[in-house]
XYZ file of C-alpha atoms in Angstrom:
415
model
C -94.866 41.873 -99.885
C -94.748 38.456 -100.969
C -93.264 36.907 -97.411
C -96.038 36.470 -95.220
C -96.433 32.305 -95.691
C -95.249 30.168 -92.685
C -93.456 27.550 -95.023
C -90.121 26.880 -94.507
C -87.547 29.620 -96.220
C -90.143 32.266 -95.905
C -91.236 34.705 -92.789
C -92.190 33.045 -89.910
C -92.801 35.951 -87.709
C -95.821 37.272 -89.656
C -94.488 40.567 -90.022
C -97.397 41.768 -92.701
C -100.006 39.019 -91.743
C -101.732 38.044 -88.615
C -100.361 34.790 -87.166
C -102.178 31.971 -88.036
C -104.064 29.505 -85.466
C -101.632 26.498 -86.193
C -98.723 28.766 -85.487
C -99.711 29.757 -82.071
C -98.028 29.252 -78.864
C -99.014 27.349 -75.667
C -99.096 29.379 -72.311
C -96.053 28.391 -70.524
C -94.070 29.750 -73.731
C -95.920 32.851 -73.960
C -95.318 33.130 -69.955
C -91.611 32.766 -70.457
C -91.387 34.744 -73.470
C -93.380 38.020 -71.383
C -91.951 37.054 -68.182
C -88.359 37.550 -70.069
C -89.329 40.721 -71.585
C -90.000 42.261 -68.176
C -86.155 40.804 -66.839
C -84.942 43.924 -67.919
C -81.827 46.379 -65.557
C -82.923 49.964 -66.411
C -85.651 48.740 -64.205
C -83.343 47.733 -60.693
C -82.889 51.627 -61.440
C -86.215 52.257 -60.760
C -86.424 50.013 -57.905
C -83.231 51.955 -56.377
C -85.382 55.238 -56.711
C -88.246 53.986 -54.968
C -86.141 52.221 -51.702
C -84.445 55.639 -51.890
C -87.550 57.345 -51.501
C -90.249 54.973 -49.329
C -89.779 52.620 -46.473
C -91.339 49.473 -47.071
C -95.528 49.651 -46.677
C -94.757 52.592 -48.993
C -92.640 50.423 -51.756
C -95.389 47.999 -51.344
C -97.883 50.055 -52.338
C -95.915 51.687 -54.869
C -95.266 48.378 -56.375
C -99.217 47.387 -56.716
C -100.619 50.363 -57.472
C -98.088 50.585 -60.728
C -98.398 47.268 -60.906
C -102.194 47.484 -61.834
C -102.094 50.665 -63.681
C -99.729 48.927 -65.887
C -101.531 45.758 -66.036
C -104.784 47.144 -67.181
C -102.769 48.827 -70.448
C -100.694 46.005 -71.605
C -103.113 43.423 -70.450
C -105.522 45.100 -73.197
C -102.579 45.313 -75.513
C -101.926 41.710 -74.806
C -105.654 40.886 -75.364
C -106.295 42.761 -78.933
C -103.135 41.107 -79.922
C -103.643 37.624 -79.412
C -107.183 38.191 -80.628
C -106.781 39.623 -84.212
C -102.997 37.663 -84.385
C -101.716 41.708 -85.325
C -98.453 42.471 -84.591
C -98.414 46.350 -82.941
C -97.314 47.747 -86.500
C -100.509 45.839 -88.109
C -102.721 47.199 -85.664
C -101.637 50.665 -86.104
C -101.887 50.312 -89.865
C -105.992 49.866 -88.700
C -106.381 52.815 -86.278
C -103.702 55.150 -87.780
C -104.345 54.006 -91.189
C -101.529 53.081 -93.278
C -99.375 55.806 -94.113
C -100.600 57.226 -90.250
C -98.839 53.956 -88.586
C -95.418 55.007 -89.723
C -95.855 57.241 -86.802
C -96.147 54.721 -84.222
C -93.734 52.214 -86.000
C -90.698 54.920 -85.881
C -91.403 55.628 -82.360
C -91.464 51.839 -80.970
C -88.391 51.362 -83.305
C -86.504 54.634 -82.182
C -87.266 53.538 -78.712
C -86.286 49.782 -78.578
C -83.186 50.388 -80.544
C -82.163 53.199 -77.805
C -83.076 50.493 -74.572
C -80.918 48.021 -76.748
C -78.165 49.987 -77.134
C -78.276 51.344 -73.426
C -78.696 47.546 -72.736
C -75.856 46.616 -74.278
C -73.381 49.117 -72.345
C -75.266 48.338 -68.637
C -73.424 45.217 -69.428
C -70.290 45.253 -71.167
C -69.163 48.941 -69.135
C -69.663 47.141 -65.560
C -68.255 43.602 -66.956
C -65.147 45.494 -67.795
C -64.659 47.415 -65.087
C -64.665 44.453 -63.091
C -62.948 41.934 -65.168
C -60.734 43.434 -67.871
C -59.447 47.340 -65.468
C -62.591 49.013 -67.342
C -60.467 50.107 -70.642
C -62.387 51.628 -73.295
C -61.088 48.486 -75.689
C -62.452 45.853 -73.473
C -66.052 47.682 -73.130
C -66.259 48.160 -76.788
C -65.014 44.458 -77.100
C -67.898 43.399 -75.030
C -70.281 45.725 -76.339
C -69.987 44.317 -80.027
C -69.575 40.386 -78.391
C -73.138 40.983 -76.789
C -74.002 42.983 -79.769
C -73.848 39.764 -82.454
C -75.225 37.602 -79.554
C -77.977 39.148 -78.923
C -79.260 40.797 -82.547
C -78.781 37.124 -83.692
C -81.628 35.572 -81.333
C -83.937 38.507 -82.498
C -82.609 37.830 -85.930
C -83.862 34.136 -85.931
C -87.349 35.519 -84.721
C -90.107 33.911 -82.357
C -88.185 30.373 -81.860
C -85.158 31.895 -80.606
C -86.723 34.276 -78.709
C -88.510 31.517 -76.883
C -85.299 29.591 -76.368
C -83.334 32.193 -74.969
C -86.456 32.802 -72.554
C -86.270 29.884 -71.359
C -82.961 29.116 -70.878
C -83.075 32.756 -69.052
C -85.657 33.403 -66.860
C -85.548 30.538 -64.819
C -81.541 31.207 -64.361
C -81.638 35.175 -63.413
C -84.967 34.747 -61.197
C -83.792 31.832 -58.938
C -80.207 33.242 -59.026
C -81.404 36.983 -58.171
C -83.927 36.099 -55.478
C -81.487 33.375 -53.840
C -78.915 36.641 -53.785
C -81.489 39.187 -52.954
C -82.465 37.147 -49.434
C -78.495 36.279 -48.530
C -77.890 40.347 -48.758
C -80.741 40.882 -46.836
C -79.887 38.360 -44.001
C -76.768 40.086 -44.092
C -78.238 43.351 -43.170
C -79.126 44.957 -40.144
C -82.783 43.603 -38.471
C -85.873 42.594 -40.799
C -86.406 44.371 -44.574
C -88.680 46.490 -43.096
C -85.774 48.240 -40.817
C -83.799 48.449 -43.999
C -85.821 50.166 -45.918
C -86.859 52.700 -42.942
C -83.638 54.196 -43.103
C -83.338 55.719 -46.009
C -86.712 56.399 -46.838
C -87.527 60.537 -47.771
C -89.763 62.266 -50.141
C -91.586 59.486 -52.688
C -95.294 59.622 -52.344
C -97.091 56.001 -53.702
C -98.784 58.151 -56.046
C -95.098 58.805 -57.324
C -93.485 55.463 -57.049
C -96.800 54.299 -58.924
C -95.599 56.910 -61.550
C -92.075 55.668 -61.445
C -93.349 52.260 -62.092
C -95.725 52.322 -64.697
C -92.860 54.380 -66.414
C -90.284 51.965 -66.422
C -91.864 50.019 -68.653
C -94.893 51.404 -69.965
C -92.890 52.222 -73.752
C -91.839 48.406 -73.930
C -94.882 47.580 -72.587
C -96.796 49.248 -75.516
C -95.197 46.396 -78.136
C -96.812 43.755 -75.940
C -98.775 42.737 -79.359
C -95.874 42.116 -81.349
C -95.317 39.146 -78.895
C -98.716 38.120 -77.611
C -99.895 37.207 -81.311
C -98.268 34.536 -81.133
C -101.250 33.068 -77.962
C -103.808 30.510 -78.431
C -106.549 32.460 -77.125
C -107.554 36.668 -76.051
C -107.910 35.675 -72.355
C -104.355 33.932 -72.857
C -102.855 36.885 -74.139
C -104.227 39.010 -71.370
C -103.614 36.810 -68.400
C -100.091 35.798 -69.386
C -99.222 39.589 -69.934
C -100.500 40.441 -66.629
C -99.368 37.885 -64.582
C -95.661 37.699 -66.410
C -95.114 41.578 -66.354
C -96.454 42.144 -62.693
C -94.254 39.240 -61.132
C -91.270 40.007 -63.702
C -91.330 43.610 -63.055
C -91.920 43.344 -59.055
C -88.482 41.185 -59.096
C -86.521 43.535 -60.596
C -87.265 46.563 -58.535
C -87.031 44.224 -55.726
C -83.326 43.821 -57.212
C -83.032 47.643 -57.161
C -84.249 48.132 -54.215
C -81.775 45.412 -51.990
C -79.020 46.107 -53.883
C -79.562 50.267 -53.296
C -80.323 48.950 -49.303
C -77.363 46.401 -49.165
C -74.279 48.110 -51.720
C -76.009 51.239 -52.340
C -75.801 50.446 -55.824
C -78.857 49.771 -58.452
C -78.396 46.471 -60.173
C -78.220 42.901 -58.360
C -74.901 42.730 -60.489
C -73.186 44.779 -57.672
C -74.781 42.387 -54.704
C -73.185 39.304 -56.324
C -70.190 40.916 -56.587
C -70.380 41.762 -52.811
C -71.013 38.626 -52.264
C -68.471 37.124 -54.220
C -70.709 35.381 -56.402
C -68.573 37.172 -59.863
C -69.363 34.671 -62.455
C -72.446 33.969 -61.368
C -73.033 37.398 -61.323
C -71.883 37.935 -64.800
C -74.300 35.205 -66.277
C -77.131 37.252 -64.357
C -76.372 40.575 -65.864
C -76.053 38.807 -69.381
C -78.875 37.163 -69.029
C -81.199 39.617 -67.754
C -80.286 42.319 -70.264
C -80.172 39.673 -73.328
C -83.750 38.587 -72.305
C -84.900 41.864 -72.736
C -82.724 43.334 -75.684
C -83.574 40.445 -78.273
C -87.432 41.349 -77.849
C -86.339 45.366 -78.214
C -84.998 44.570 -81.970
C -87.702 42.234 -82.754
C -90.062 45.253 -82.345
C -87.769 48.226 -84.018
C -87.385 45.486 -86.696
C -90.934 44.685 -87.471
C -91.635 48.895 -87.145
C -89.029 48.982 -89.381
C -90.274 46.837 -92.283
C -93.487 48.445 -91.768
C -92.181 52.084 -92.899
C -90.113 50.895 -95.371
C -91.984 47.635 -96.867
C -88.905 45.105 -96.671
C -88.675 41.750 -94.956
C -88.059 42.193 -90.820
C -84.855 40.209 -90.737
C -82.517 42.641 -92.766
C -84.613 45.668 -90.621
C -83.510 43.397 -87.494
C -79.794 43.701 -88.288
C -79.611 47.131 -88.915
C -81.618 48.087 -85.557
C -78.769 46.055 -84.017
C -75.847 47.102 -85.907
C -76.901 50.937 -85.313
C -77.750 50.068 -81.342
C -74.406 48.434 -80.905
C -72.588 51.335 -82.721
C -74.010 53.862 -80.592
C -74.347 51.741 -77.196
C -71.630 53.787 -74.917
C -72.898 56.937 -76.253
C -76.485 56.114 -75.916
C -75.769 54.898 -72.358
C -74.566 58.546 -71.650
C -76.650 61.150 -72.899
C -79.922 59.470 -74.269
C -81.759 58.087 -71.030
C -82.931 61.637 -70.394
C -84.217 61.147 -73.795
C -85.758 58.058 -73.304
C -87.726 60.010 -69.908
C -89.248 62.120 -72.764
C -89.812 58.753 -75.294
C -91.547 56.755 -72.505
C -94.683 59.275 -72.359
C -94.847 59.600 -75.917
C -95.949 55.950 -76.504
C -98.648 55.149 -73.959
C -100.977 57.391 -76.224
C -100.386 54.597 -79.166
C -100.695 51.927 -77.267
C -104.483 53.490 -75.699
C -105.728 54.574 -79.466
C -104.616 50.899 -80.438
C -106.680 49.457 -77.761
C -109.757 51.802 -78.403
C -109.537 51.531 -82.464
C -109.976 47.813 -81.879
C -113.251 48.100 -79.459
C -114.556 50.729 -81.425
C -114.188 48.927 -84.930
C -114.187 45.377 -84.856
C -115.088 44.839 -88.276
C -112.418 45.879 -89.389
C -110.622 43.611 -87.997
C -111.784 40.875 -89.242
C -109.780 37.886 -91.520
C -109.720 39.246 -95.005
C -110.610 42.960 -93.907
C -108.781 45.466 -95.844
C -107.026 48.485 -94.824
C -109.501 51.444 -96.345
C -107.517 54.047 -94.523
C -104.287 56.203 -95.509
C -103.694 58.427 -92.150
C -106.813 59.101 -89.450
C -105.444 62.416 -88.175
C -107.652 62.104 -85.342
C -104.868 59.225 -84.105
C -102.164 61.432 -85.164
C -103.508 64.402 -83.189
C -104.110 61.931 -80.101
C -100.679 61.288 -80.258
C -98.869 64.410 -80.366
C -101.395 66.005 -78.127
C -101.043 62.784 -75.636
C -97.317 63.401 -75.600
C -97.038 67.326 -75.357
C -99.168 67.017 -72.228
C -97.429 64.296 -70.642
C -94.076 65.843 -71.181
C -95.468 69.119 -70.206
C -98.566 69.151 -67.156
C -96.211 68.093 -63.793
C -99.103 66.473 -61.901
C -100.312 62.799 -61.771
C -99.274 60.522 -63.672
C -97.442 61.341 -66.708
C -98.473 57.987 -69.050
C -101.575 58.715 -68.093
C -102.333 62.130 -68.738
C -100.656 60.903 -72.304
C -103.347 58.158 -72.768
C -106.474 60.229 -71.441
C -105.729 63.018 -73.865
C -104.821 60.687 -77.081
C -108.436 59.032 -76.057
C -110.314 62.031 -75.600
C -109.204 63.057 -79.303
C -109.562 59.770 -80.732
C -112.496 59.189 -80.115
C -114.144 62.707 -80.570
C -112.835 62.110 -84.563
C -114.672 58.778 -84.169
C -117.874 60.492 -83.415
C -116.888 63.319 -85.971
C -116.746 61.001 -88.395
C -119.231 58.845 -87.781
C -121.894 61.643 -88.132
């Protein structure tokens, strides 16, 4: 693969390379560019779920103890991947070997092309309905609109990820919050009364679970992005800091807009509040922010499986996600429950095979490996139990299994 070069005309996303130094970003851009991957709706669902199910000291506590659970796995996602310059596909190419990291490639790309497609209807279905009487024509005129829009920015790579970011994040956080406290002022006595009365049968220990699950599969192609930092500790801390406040807002958005409209997306408390176009930019926003770094990952996975340049891989992860967007919207979130736990045990065995071997990954180390079977096995082990055992946390079960086998082959081996 002759395309790894930063000159002009060739591949400047590194997809078979690590990034070089000179090509690395400062820390507000990385912070925008993770801070926008976090601005992302399926999450307000979540965040409707938990004000559902806790009153506030509950949510609270939800919110932090998720909030750290993730941290600690994509922080150390964020970290290896800013340290070796690896994009997640690379990595997994040194702890799954090569032919092994198809594995983890066709699951990030199965997965980010389903969020973008299910991205893509959470905006044009509720953008019809409210502009254009909700016709089939005008969602599936939206639907491909957003479509080109938003599988060109991933198309263009890094650069136009980081301008979308930040013409984004600034927009949907200071428009959502300003929204989120004129519903609440609206309401009946303090948030705290709000959320009392609907609160039922959550535990924290299961809005934790809700939380790291929300994002814990997008979370797991946190290197593909944080590559691109100066430093480790840059990686780390702008992944933890961006996903913990990013995330926290949105299920804050779920939550008021459950509380105020009964609904799950701040989409529906702008509209109460007749804030419509405003509204509209939001939504688009919010999901665009999120769906442009979904087809950057399926397309680097992509080109890893089948050795061709990332852009081409990007455009047909986005013409296949628009095609499918109403229908994905409708039958595969239940599918995307299942996908969610299958990927936390890649991201751990990344994590681990870098610790464990550093050598290896090294400038100018090779790839000596075709499949490590031990991964494999962590994998498929990691996601039967997750799917399966109903107790704790499912993610986690996932990784503690897929680590438990991986490194049990290391010492195997190693013997």
């Amino acid at each position: 693969m002759g395309h790894t070069k930063g000159n002009a005309g060739t591949d400047a996303d590194y997809a078979a390379s690590a990034v070089p130094q000179e090509s690395r970003r400062g820390l507000l851009t990385m912070f925008m560019i993770m801070l926008g991957f976090t601005f992302f709706s399926a999450s307000m669902w979540v965040g409707q779920e938990m004000a559902a199910g806790l009153d506030f000291a509950g949510f609270m506590g939800a919110l932090i103890l998720g909030g750290i659970i993730l941290g600690l796995y994509t922080g150390l996602l964020g970290y290896v991947g800013a340290k070796t310059g690896l994009s997640l596909d690379l990595l997994a190419q040194k702890a799954f070997g090569v032919r092994g990291s198809y594995l983890p490639s066709a699951m990030i790309s199965l997965t980010q092309i389903g969020w973008f497609g299910v991205g893509l209807a959470m905006f044009a279905i509720p953008v019809a309905n409210e502009l254009l009487g909700g016709s089939s024509t005008a969602q599936w005129a939206l639907v491909i609109i957003a479509g080109i829009c938003m599988t060109g920015s991933a198309y263009f790579g890094i650069k136009s990820l980081t301008i979308v970011s930040y013409v984004a994040v600034p927009l949907v956080a200071i428009l959502g919050t300003v929204s989120m406290i004129l519903a609440i002022r609206q309401g009946n006595g303090t948030i705290v009364d709000q959320f009392a009365v609907s609160s039922g049968t959550l535990s924290v220990i299961g809005g934790a679970g809700l939380v790291v699950g929300s994002f814990v599969s997008g979370g797991t192609a946190t290197p593909n992005f944080t590559r691109f930092a100066k430093s480790g500790i840059s990686g780390l801390v702008t992944t933890v800091v961006a996903f913990f406040i990013g995330n926290s807002l949105m299920f804050f958005f779920g939550a008021v807009s459950y509380i105020f409209v009964g609904g799950n997306d701040i989409f529906e408390v702008m509209i109460r509040l007749n804030l419509f176009y405003l509204a509209v930019l939001v939504l688009g926003l919010n999901i665009w922010t999120t769906n442009d770094n979904a087809l950057y990952s399926a397309g680097l996975g992509l080109a890893n499986i089948f050795h061709q340049e990332k852009k081409p891989m990007v455009l047909i992860s986005g013409i296949i996600g628009t095609i499918t967007a109403v229908w994905l919207y409708y039958n595969f979130c239940n599918w995307l429950n299942v996908l969610n736990c299958t990927l936390p045990p890649v991201g751990i065995i990344l994590v681990l095979g870098y610790f464990m071997h550093q050598r290896d990954y090294q400038p100018g180390a090779g790839n000596t490996k075709d499949v490590d079977w031990f991964a494999v096995a962590g994998v498929v082990l990691g996601a039967i139990v997750a799917n399966l055992l109903n107790w704790g946390v499912a993610s986690i079960n996932g990784m503690v299994v897929a680590a438990v086998c991986y490194c049990v082959g290391q010492a195997i081996k190693s013997r």
